[in-house]
mmCIF file of C-alpha atoms in Angstrom:
data_model
loop_
_atom_site.group_PDB
_atom_site.id
_atom_site.type_symbol
_atom_site.label_atom_id
_atom_site.label_comp_id
_atom_site.label_asym_id
_atom_site.label_seq_id
_atom_site.Cartn_x
_atom_site.Cartn_y
_atom_site.Cartn_z
ATOM 1 C CA MET A 25 131.009 30.761 -54.364
ATOM 2 C CA PHE A 26 127.383 30.142 -54.939
ATOM 3 C CA LYS A 27 125.825 30.635 -51.336
ATOM 4 C CA ILE A 28 123.150 28.322 -49.774
ATOM 5 C CA ILE A 29 120.452 31.353 -49.920
ATOM 6 C CA HIS A 30 120.791 31.262 -53.786
ATOM 7 C CA ILE A 31 120.102 27.686 -53.836
ATOM 8 C CA LEU A 32 117.132 28.023 -51.810
ATOM 9 C CA LEU A 33 115.914 30.951 -53.821
ATOM 10 C CA ILE A 34 116.117 28.952 -57.083
ATOM 11 C CA ILE A 35 114.074 25.773 -55.508
ATOM 12 C CA LEU A 36 111.697 28.315 -54.486
ATOM 13 C CA PHE A 37 111.267 29.649 -58.017
ATOM 14 C CA LEU A 38 110.938 26.219 -59.520
ATOM 15 C CA LEU A 39 108.139 25.023 -57.085
ATOM 16 C CA GLN A 40 106.181 28.391 -57.264
ATOM 17 C CA GLY A 41 102.671 28.099 -58.360
ATOM 18 C CA THR A 42 102.158 24.441 -57.552
ATOM 19 C CA ASN A 43 99.602 22.934 -55.100
ATOM 20 C CA GLU A 44 101.711 19.688 -54.362
ATOM 21 C CA TYR A 45 104.503 21.431 -52.718
ATOM 22 C CA ASN A 46 102.873 23.860 -50.068
ATOM 23 C CA VAL A 47 104.596 22.388 -47.282
ATOM 24 C CA VAL A 48 108.067 22.464 -48.914
ATOM 25 C CA ILE A 49 107.394 25.931 -50.207
ATOM 26 C CA LEU A 50 106.639 27.273 -46.569
ATOM 27 C CA LEU A 51 109.486 25.318 -45.114
ATOM 28 C CA LEU A 52 111.989 26.738 -47.394
ATOM 29 C CA LEU A 53 110.955 30.280 -46.839
ATOM 30 C CA ILE A 54 110.994 29.435 -43.170
ATOM 31 C CA THR A 55 114.503 28.093 -43.408
ATOM 32 C CA LEU A 56 115.569 30.955 -45.935
ATOM 33 C CA LEU A 57 113.983 33.694 -42.896
ATOM 34 C CA VAL A 58 115.857 31.942 -40.193
ATOM 35 C CA PHE A 59 119.415 31.604 -42.325
ATOM 36 C CA CYS A 60 118.998 35.316 -42.933
ATOM 37 C CA LEU A 61 118.381 36.499 -39.476
ATOM 38 C CA ALA A 62 121.360 34.104 -38.133
ATOM 39 C CA LYS A 63 123.462 36.158 -40.577
ATOM 40 C CA ARG A 64 122.003 39.768 -39.973
ATOM 41 C CA LYS A 65 123.300 42.029 -37.395
ATOM 42 C CA THR A 66 121.181 45.140 -38.062
ATOM 43 C CA THR A 67 117.200 45.379 -37.029
ATOM 44 C CA LEU A 68 114.556 44.215 -39.438
ATOM 45 C CA LYS A 69 112.913 46.586 -41.946
ATOM 46 C CA MET A 70 109.068 46.580 -42.002
ATOM 47 C CA PRO A 71 108.160 49.580 -44.211
ATOM 48 C CA SER A 72 105.133 51.331 -44.017
ATOM 49 C CA TYR A 73 103.655 50.305 -47.374
ATOM 50 C CA LEU A 74 104.239 46.604 -46.444
ATOM 51 C CA ALA A 75 102.703 47.032 -43.133
ATOM 52 C CA LEU A 76 99.686 48.854 -44.730
ATOM 53 C CA ALA A 77 99.460 45.862 -47.688
ATOM 54 C CA ILE A 78 99.266 43.304 -44.790
ATOM 55 C CA ILE A 79 96.381 45.347 -43.187
ATOM 56 C CA PHE A 80 94.384 45.595 -46.345
ATOM 57 C CA TYR A 81 94.887 41.874 -46.983
ATOM 58 C CA SER A 82 93.911 41.083 -43.351
ATOM 59 C CA PHE A 83 90.702 43.116 -44.080
ATOM 60 C CA TYR A 84 89.841 40.980 -47.265
ATOM 61 C CA LEU A 85 90.780 37.829 -45.685
ATOM 62 C CA LEU A 86 88.263 38.729 -42.772
ATOM 63 C CA ILE A 87 85.597 39.054 -45.440
ATOM 64 C CA GLY A 88 86.823 35.623 -46.982
ATOM 65 C CA ILE A 89 86.482 33.748 -43.862
ATOM 66 C CA VAL A 90 83.351 35.175 -42.861
ATOM 67 C CA ASN A 91 82.246 33.940 -46.279
ATOM 68 C CA PHE A 92 83.209 30.314 -45.243
ATOM 69 C CA HIS A 93 84.530 29.378 -48.833
ATOM 70 C CA ASP A 94 85.042 26.012 -49.714
ATOM 71 C CA ASN A 95 88.868 24.956 -49.458
ATOM 72 C CA PRO A 96 90.442 28.420 -49.020
ATOM 73 C CA PHE A 97 93.697 27.787 -48.553
ATOM 74 C CA ILE A 98 94.105 26.874 -52.155
ATOM 75 C CA ASP A 99 93.726 30.550 -52.532
ATOM 76 C CA ILE A 100 95.139 32.253 -49.402
ATOM 77 C CA LYS A 101 98.445 30.174 -49.118
ATOM 78 C CA PHE A 102 99.918 32.221 -52.315
ATOM 79 C CA GLN A 103 99.352 35.708 -50.375
ATOM 80 C CA LEU A 104 100.901 34.154 -47.451
ATOM 81 C CA PHE A 105 103.962 32.700 -49.317
ATOM 82 C CA SER A 106 104.277 36.410 -51.218
ATOM 83 C CA LEU A 107 104.372 38.424 -48.135
ATOM 84 C CA ILE A 108 106.977 36.354 -46.414
ATOM 85 C CA PHE A 109 109.145 36.381 -49.906
ATOM 86 C CA PHE A 110 108.758 40.223 -49.978
ATOM 87 C CA PHE A 111 109.949 40.920 -46.324
ATOM 88 C CA LEU A 112 112.835 38.713 -47.343
ATOM 89 C CA LEU A 113 113.582 40.835 -50.559
ATOM 90 C CA ILE A 114 113.440 44.190 -48.508
ATOM 91 C CA ASN A 115 115.619 42.808 -45.693
ATOM 92 C CA PHE A 116 118.499 40.655 -47.132
ATOM 93 C CA LYS A 117 121.093 41.081 -49.410
ATOM 94 C CA PHE A 118 122.164 38.471 -52.205
ATOM 95 C CA ASP A 119 123.236 38.671 -56.120
ATOM 96 C CA ILE A 120 119.634 38.936 -57.786
ATOM 97 C CA LEU A 121 121.145 38.839 -61.198
ATOM 98 C CA LYS A 122 123.027 36.000 -60.613
ATOM 99 C CA VAL A 123 120.332 34.078 -58.969
ATOM 100 C CA LEU A 124 117.865 34.773 -62.061
ATOM 101 C CA PHE A 125 120.530 33.952 -64.720
ATOM 102 C CA SER A 126 120.996 30.878 -62.997
ATOM 103 C CA ILE A 127 117.615 29.928 -62.766
ATOM 104 C CA ASN A 128 116.872 30.723 -66.765
ATOM 105 C CA THR A 129 119.793 28.376 -67.355
ATOM 106 C CA LEU A 130 118.264 25.629 -65.386
ATOM 107 C CA VAL A 131 114.851 25.957 -66.477
ATOM 108 C CA PHE A 132 116.279 25.780 -69.922
ATOM 109 C CA ILE A 133 118.194 22.527 -69.099
ATOM 110 C CA ILE A 134 114.940 21.178 -67.464
ATOM 111 C CA TYR A 135 112.609 21.597 -70.314
ATOM 112 C CA GLY A 136 115.371 19.895 -72.410
ATOM 113 C CA LEU A 137 115.177 17.108 -70.251
ATOM 114 C CA LEU A 138 111.717 16.786 -69.914
ATOM 115 C CA PHE A 139 111.419 17.303 -73.948
ATOM 116 C CA LEU A 140 113.902 14.379 -74.136
ATOM 117 C CA ASP A 141 111.772 12.392 -71.759
ATOM 118 C CA ILE A 142 114.710 11.931 -69.377
ATOM 119 C CA LEU A 143 113.515 13.753 -66.392
ATOM 120 C CA PRO A 144 110.272 12.623 -64.552
ATOM 121 C CA ASN A 145 108.053 15.676 -64.346
ATOM 122 C CA ILE A 146 107.175 16.886 -60.584
ATOM 123 C CA TRP A 147 105.405 19.782 -61.933
ATOM 124 C CA HIS A 148 102.184 18.100 -64.112
ATOM 125 C CA GLU A 149 100.693 14.739 -64.412
ATOM 126 C CA SER A 150 101.886 14.528 -67.887
ATOM 127 C CA THR A 151 104.916 16.115 -69.763
ATOM 128 C CA LEU A 152 102.950 16.922 -72.832
ATOM 129 C CA GLY A 153 100.071 18.949 -72.958
ATOM 130 C CA VAL A 154 97.373 20.002 -75.371
ATOM 131 C CA GLY A 155 98.918 20.517 -78.735
ATOM 132 C CA GLY A 156 101.864 19.022 -78.055
ATOM 133 C CA ARG A 157 103.488 21.650 -75.611
ATOM 134 C CA ILE A 158 105.715 20.540 -72.959
ATOM 135 C CA ASN A 159 104.562 21.130 -69.235
ATOM 136 C CA GLY A 160 107.186 22.281 -66.463
ATOM 137 C CA PRO A 161 108.172 25.015 -64.219
ATOM 138 C CA SER A 162 107.481 28.659 -64.315
ATOM 139 C CA ILE A 163 109.189 30.497 -67.442
ATOM 140 C CA ILE A 164 108.556 33.978 -66.475
ATOM 141 C CA VAL A 165 112.452 34.233 -65.523
ATOM 142 C CA ILE A 166 113.736 35.777 -68.824
ATOM 143 C CA ASN A 167 110.893 38.559 -68.831
ATOM 144 C CA LEU A 168 112.022 39.131 -65.045
ATOM 145 C CA ILE A 169 115.722 39.689 -66.319
ATOM 146 C CA LEU A 170 114.494 41.813 -69.338
ATOM 147 C CA PHE A 171 112.689 43.899 -67.083
ATOM 148 C CA TYR A 172 115.718 44.332 -64.613
ATOM 149 C CA TYR A 173 117.850 45.449 -67.684
ATOM 150 C CA LEU A 174 114.980 48.045 -68.889
ATOM 151 C CA ILE A 175 114.827 49.748 -65.542
ATOM 152 C CA THR A 176 118.541 49.541 -64.362
ATOM 153 C CA GLU A 177 119.285 50.955 -68.164
ATOM 154 C CA LYS A 178 121.942 48.183 -68.391
ATOM 155 C CA PRO A 179 123.049 47.336 -72.275
ATOM 156 C CA PHE A 180 122.081 44.359 -74.093
ATOM 157 C CA ASP A 181 125.270 42.189 -73.611
ATOM 158 C CA ASN A 182 126.279 38.666 -74.721
ATOM 159 C CA ARG A 183 124.913 37.376 -71.188
ATOM 160 C CA LEU A 184 121.502 38.711 -72.161
ATOM 161 C CA ILE A 185 121.621 37.540 -75.561
ATOM 162 C CA ILE A 186 122.332 33.853 -74.576
ATOM 163 C CA ALA A 187 119.780 34.260 -71.812
ATOM 164 C CA SER A 188 117.082 35.492 -74.261
ATOM 165 C CA LEU A 189 117.704 32.568 -76.574
ATOM 166 C CA MET A 190 117.268 30.126 -73.888
ATOM 167 C CA GLY A 191 114.384 31.768 -72.618
ATOM 168 C CA PHE A 192 112.665 32.197 -76.034
ATOM 169 C CA ILE A 193 113.098 28.151 -76.632
ATOM 170 C CA CYS A 194 111.508 27.467 -73.177
ATOM 171 C CA ILE A 195 108.442 29.912 -74.190
ATOM 172 C CA ALA A 196 108.199 27.902 -77.726
ATOM 173 C CA LEU A 197 108.376 24.579 -76.147
ATOM 174 C CA THR A 198 105.458 25.529 -73.832
ATOM 175 C CA THR A 199 103.489 27.645 -76.580
ATOM 176 C CA ASN A 200 102.759 29.926 -73.991
ATOM 177 C CA PHE A 201 101.326 33.195 -75.671
ATOM 178 C CA MET A 202 101.075 35.324 -72.670
ATOM 179 C CA ASN A 203 104.872 34.839 -71.877
ATOM 180 C CA LEU A 204 105.690 35.373 -75.578
ATOM 181 C CA ALA A 205 103.932 38.540 -75.959
ATOM 182 C CA VAL A 206 105.836 40.031 -72.892
ATOM 183 C CA PHE A 207 108.894 38.641 -73.898
ATOM 184 C CA ALA A 208 108.788 40.343 -77.485
ATOM 185 C CA ILE A 209 107.746 43.621 -76.172
ATOM 186 C CA LEU A 210 110.649 43.695 -73.690
ATOM 187 C CA ILE A 211 113.273 42.464 -76.210
ATOM 188 C CA PHE A 212 111.962 45.081 -78.652
ATOM 189 C CA LEU A 213 112.049 47.805 -75.578
ATOM 190 C CA GLN A 214 115.451 46.564 -74.686
ATOM 191 C CA VAL A 215 117.181 46.781 -78.290
ATOM 192 C CA ILE A 216 115.063 49.843 -79.563
ATOM 193 C CA ASN A 217 116.551 53.550 -79.531
ATOM 194 C CA PHE A 218 114.016 55.932 -79.733
ATOM 195 C CA ARG A 219 116.258 58.899 -80.810
ATOM 196 C CA LYS A 220 117.866 56.893 -83.845
ATOM 197 C CA LEU A 221 114.391 55.030 -84.798
ATOM 198 C CA LEU A 222 113.679 57.218 -87.725
ATOM 199 C CA LYS A 223 117.268 57.020 -89.157
ATOM 200 C CA PRO A 224 117.336 55.277 -92.775
ATOM 201 C CA ILE A 225 119.637 52.539 -91.629
ATOM 202 C CA TYR A 226 117.440 51.745 -88.771
ATOM 203 C CA ILE A 227 114.214 51.621 -90.794
ATOM 204 C CA ILE A 228 115.949 49.375 -93.569
ATOM 205 C CA THR A 229 117.384 46.971 -90.929
ATOM 206 C CA PHE A 230 113.887 46.790 -89.159
ATOM 207 C CA VAL A 231 112.197 46.201 -92.526
ATOM 208 C CA LEU A 232 114.592 43.641 -93.544
ATOM 209 C CA ILE A 233 114.246 41.799 -90.083
ATOM 210 C CA PHE A 234 110.660 42.180 -90.312
ATOM 211 C CA LEU A 235 110.377 40.557 -94.027
ATOM 212 C CA GLY A 236 112.913 37.917 -92.701
ATOM 213 C CA ALA A 237 110.948 36.674 -89.961
ATOM 214 C CA ILE A 238 107.759 36.728 -91.945
ATOM 215 C CA TRP A 239 109.275 34.565 -94.633
ATOM 216 C CA TYR A 240 110.789 32.199 -91.810
ATOM 217 C CA LEU A 241 107.672 31.893 -90.142
ATOM 218 C CA ASN A 242 105.922 30.792 -93.358
ATOM 219 C CA SER A 243 108.254 28.681 -94.665
ATOM 220 C CA PRO A 244 108.359 24.691 -94.414
ATOM 221 C CA TYR A 245 111.392 25.248 -91.684
ATOM 222 C CA VAL A 246 109.297 25.996 -89.223
ATOM 223 C CA PRO A 247 108.207 23.293 -86.449
ATOM 224 C CA GLU A 248 104.784 21.939 -86.813
ATOM 225 C CA LEU A 249 103.679 23.080 -83.532
ATOM 226 C CA VAL A 250 104.625 26.605 -84.255
ATOM 227 C CA SER A 251 103.078 26.856 -87.838
ATOM 228 C CA ALA A 252 100.052 25.366 -86.621
ATOM 229 C CA LYS A 253 99.313 28.490 -84.430
ATOM 230 C CA MET A 254 100.711 31.089 -87.143
ATOM 231 C CA LYS A 255 97.428 32.047 -88.272
ATOM 232 C CA TYR A 256 96.623 33.501 -84.799
ATOM 233 C CA ILE A 257 99.098 35.912 -85.078
ATOM 234 C CA TYR A 258 97.121 37.758 -87.628
ATOM 235 C CA LYS A 259 93.668 36.681 -85.987
ATOM 236 C CA PRO A 260 94.477 36.468 -82.206
ATOM 237 C CA TRP A 261 90.781 36.627 -81.505
ATOM 238 C CA GLU A 262 90.220 33.334 -82.788
ATOM 239 C CA TYR A 263 92.954 31.483 -80.791
ATOM 240 C CA GLY A 264 91.313 29.014 -78.807
ATOM 241 C CA SER A 265 92.877 29.764 -75.367
ATOM 242 C CA LEU A 266 91.854 33.145 -75.733
ATOM 243 C CA LYS A 267 88.162 32.509 -76.923
ATOM 244 C CA THR A 268 87.817 30.380 -73.773
ATOM 245 C CA ARG A 269 89.190 33.067 -71.495
ATOM 246 C CA ILE A 270 86.617 35.502 -73.028
ATOM 247 C CA GLU A 271 83.919 33.017 -72.377
ATOM 248 C CA ASP A 272 84.849 32.239 -68.625
ATOM 249 C CA PHE A 273 85.257 35.679 -68.108
ATOM 250 C CA ASN A 274 81.512 36.662 -69.584
ATOM 251 C CA LYS A 275 80.159 33.675 -67.700
ATOM 252 C CA ALA A 276 81.844 34.500 -64.614
ATOM 253 C CA ILE A 277 80.325 38.434 -64.699
ATOM 254 C CA LEU A 278 77.025 36.954 -65.737
ATOM 255 C CA SER A 279 76.713 34.298 -62.596
ATOM 256 C CA GLU A 280 78.518 36.628 -59.862
ATOM 257 C CA ASN A 281 75.111 37.834 -58.365
ATOM 258 C CA PHE A 282 77.173 40.431 -56.164
ATOM 259 C CA ASN A 283 75.243 42.806 -53.738
ATOM 260 C CA ILE A 284 76.332 46.476 -53.286
ATOM 261 C CA PHE A 285 78.417 45.542 -50.401
ATOM 262 C CA LYS A 286 80.489 42.655 -52.385
ATOM 263 C CA LYS A 287 80.611 44.884 -55.578
ATOM 264 C CA ILE A 288 82.652 47.044 -53.271
ATOM 265 C CA PHE A 289 84.403 44.968 -51.019
ATOM 266 C CA GLY A 290 84.083 41.325 -53.516
ATOM 267 C CA GLU A 291 83.904 38.157 -51.540
ATOM 268 C CA GLY A 292 87.440 38.032 -50.000
ATOM 269 C CA TYR A 293 90.396 35.977 -49.933
ATOM 270 C CA GLY A 294 89.734 32.042 -50.502
ATOM 271 C CA ALA A 295 87.135 32.537 -52.792
ATOM 272 C CA SER A 296 87.000 30.306 -56.108
ATOM 273 C CA THR A 297 84.954 30.149 -59.170
ATOM 274 C CA SER A 298 82.734 27.679 -61.044
ATOM 275 C CA ILE A 299 82.253 27.745 -64.687
ATOM 276 C CA TYR A 300 80.292 25.540 -66.823
ATOM 277 C CA ARG A 301 81.780 24.523 -70.354
ATOM 278 C CA GLU A 302 79.793 23.085 -72.935
ATOM 279 C CA ASN A 303 81.700 20.710 -75.306
ATOM 280 C CA LYS A 304 79.753 20.917 -78.582
ATOM 281 C CA ILE A 305 81.796 18.008 -80.105
ATOM 282 C CA ALA A 306 81.514 15.718 -77.446
ATOM 283 C CA PRO A 307 78.542 16.916 -75.367
ATOM 284 C CA SER A 308 79.024 14.269 -72.466
ATOM 285 C CA LEU A 309 82.422 15.818 -71.610
ATOM 286 C CA SER A 310 80.658 19.066 -70.748
ATOM 287 C CA ARG A 311 80.758 19.763 -67.310
ATOM 288 C CA THR A 312 81.371 22.192 -64.562
ATOM 289 C CA PHE A 313 84.806 23.396 -63.826
ATOM 290 C CA ASN A 314 85.944 24.698 -60.546
ATOM 291 C CA PHE A 315 88.811 27.382 -60.234
ATOM 292 C CA GLN A 316 90.800 29.185 -58.099
ATOM 293 C CA GLU A 317 89.919 31.926 -60.353
ATOM 294 C CA ILE A 318 89.389 32.165 -64.009
ATOM 295 C CA ASP A 319 92.441 33.561 -66.261
ATOM 296 C CA ASN A 320 92.137 37.208 -65.580
ATOM 297 C CA GLY A 321 94.127 39.028 -63.033
ATOM 298 C CA PHE A 322 91.704 41.857 -62.912
ATOM 299 C CA TYR A 323 88.691 39.675 -62.285
ATOM 300 C CA TYR A 324 90.774 37.771 -59.398
ATOM 301 C CA LEU A 325 90.983 41.300 -57.685
ATOM 302 C CA TYR A 326 87.557 42.063 -58.154
ATOM 303 C CA HIS A 327 86.124 38.871 -56.804
ATOM 304 C CA ARG A 328 88.068 39.044 -53.922
ATOM 305 C CA GLY A 329 87.704 42.730 -53.005
ATOM 306 C CA GLY A 330 85.304 44.184 -55.407
ATOM 307 C CA TRP A 331 85.850 47.706 -56.802
ATOM 308 C CA SER A 332 87.539 48.864 -53.547
ATOM 309 C CA LEU A 333 90.879 46.322 -53.888
ATOM 310 C CA LEU A 334 90.710 46.763 -57.840
ATOM 311 C CA PHE A 335 91.250 50.595 -57.330
ATOM 312 C CA ILE A 336 94.007 49.857 -54.625
ATOM 313 C CA PHE A 337 95.828 47.562 -56.870
ATOM 314 C CA ILE A 338 95.605 50.575 -60.083
ATOM 315 C CA LEU A 339 96.531 53.241 -57.469
ATOM 316 C CA SER A 340 99.434 51.368 -56.053
ATOM 317 C CA HIS A 341 101.043 50.378 -59.771
ATOM 318 C CA LEU A 342 100.292 53.943 -60.973
ATOM 319 C CA TYR A 343 102.506 55.178 -58.039
ATOM 320 C CA LEU A 344 105.054 52.310 -59.103
ATOM 321 C CA LEU A 345 104.758 53.685 -62.932
ATOM 322 C CA LEU A 346 105.591 57.248 -61.841
ATOM 323 C CA LYS A 347 108.659 55.796 -59.638
ATOM 324 C CA LEU A 348 109.786 54.597 -62.941
ATOM 325 C CA LYS A 349 112.445 56.831 -65.415
ATOM 326 C CA GLY A 350 112.524 56.770 -68.836
ATOM 327 C CA ALA A 351 109.749 55.990 -71.600
ATOM 328 C CA LYS A 352 111.005 52.239 -72.348
ATOM 329 C CA ALA A 353 111.076 51.281 -68.814
ATOM 330 C CA LYS A 354 107.524 53.082 -68.063
ATOM 331 C CA LEU A 355 106.228 51.045 -71.295
ATOM 332 C CA GLY A 356 107.610 47.642 -70.082
ATOM 333 C CA PHE A 357 106.091 47.904 -66.901
ATOM 334 C CA ILE A 358 102.690 48.505 -68.380
ATOM 335 C CA SER A 359 103.085 45.831 -71.047
ATOM 336 C CA LEU A 360 104.120 42.906 -68.519
ATOM 337 C CA ILE A 361 101.401 44.021 -66.144
ATOM 338 C CA PHE A 362 98.470 44.347 -68.464
ATOM 339 C CA VAL A 363 99.252 41.333 -70.652
ATOM 340 C CA THR A 364 99.840 39.024 -67.536
ATOM 341 C CA ASN A 365 96.859 39.942 -65.641
ATOM 342 C CA ILE A 366 94.636 40.162 -68.744
ATOM 343 C CA LEU A 367 95.259 36.665 -69.749
ATOM 344 C CA SER A 368 96.525 34.888 -66.212
ATOM 345 C CA ILE A 369 96.562 35.094 -62.597
ATOM 346 C CA HIS A 370 100.307 34.276 -62.424
ATOM 347 C CA TYR A 371 100.834 37.940 -61.092
ATOM 348 C CA PHE A 372 99.135 36.670 -57.646
ATOM 349 C CA ASN A 373 100.350 33.088 -57.441
ATOM 350 C CA TYR A 374 103.852 33.480 -58.855
ATOM 351 C CA TYR A 375 105.524 35.300 -55.688
ATOM 352 C CA PHE A 376 108.517 35.868 -57.913
ATOM 353 C CA TYR A 377 106.872 38.601 -59.707
ATOM 354 C CA LEU A 378 107.142 40.632 -56.730
ATOM 355 C CA LEU A 379 110.502 41.419 -57.954
ATOM 356 C CA ILE A 380 109.004 43.791 -60.425
ATOM 357 C CA PRO A 381 107.901 46.291 -57.692
ATOM 358 C CA PHE A 382 111.163 45.568 -55.549
ATOM 359 C CA PHE A 383 113.414 46.434 -58.567
ATOM 360 C CA ILE A 384 111.162 49.988 -59.187
ATOM 361 C CA LEU A 385 111.210 50.696 -55.472
ATOM 362 C CA TYR A 386 114.921 49.589 -54.620
ATOM 363 C CA ARG A 387 116.599 50.605 -57.876
ATOM 364 C CA GLY A 388 119.362 52.394 -56.276
ATOM 365 C CA ARG A 389 120.000 49.741 -53.657
ATOM 366 C CA ILE A 390 119.759 46.917 -56.867
ATOM 367 C CA LEU A 391 122.472 49.186 -58.521
ATOM 368 C CA ASP A 392 124.530 49.319 -55.410
ATOM 369 C CA MET A 393 124.692 45.489 -54.912
ATOM 370 C CA TYR A 394 125.348 44.764 -58.563
ATOM 371 C CA LYS A 395 128.381 46.942 -58.303
ATOM 372 C CA GLU A 396 129.145 44.925 -54.874
ATOM 373 C CA TYR A 397 128.685 41.479 -56.524
ATOM 374 C CA ASN A 398 130.256 42.339 -59.665
ATOM 375 C CA PRO A 399 133.438 44.751 -58.990
#
């Protein structure tokens, strides 16, 4: 039977990363915490690494408070939500894989309804975005499922095939290059067998699939929205969104004006960035944009905690990398972290990304839970 805890987790996923539903998210997290506490018979766990993370966060939060940032809660709320969410993951058991597959199916249905203009859009002001992309809820769930399969060494089964097709359609509808890149890498790592890779049958099969994909992507059967972006596969540095990210990063670096203290410890949580964007086609539309942060997770850390916080992040993720077994899991982890953070700040705004370290740190427990829920 689908439990209430699963329903609450699904709603939390659908609302993550938004600014309009902060109170709802906080109430859901508190409800989930109270609900689980009522059913739990043993004492709660507070691992030393989580306590240490809270101490570090409090230090950088204090720096942010001292700096009196404008509207700091836009930034701070995400860390608050993430700490509560990870505490829940550590202390309570639920069928994680079942929840993720359910979310993936629901997200697919939602995007279908948004595409058909049947469902009102509660995530964005308009359903259609730049270039005809569909705006909707987060689409990261299929990549979380693929990473789960990688680190638990589960085979590519029928359930994952169907979920991957649904996830790919959602990515295509949003034309999100970042999630597409991560998806492609994780799918490749999931299906590839390094030991058999050099056998003739595998080489021939791979070449045929590759040639078939190239033919299809250059054929008249490809949707116009996809074909319009095909040229960027060969020259990704010319992609407008990527060029904007690079320009924003350069402007942020040039305008930061950090002293020695800020270079080491940053401006604290609650910081934001303002970037002036010039519109050469329509100069009257040129203006200054205020962001929680530019689309770069590494700069997000540097801006809030300087080189010290960036070092802590790298060190902690090197530890997670060493905990992983197998080359494919390690490559998947590196790819996911690097691509996500070089192109966005979602890793710090979407609390479901915390499933990545959770999967790594509690791999044995996750496998036991899978056997319990799927006898």
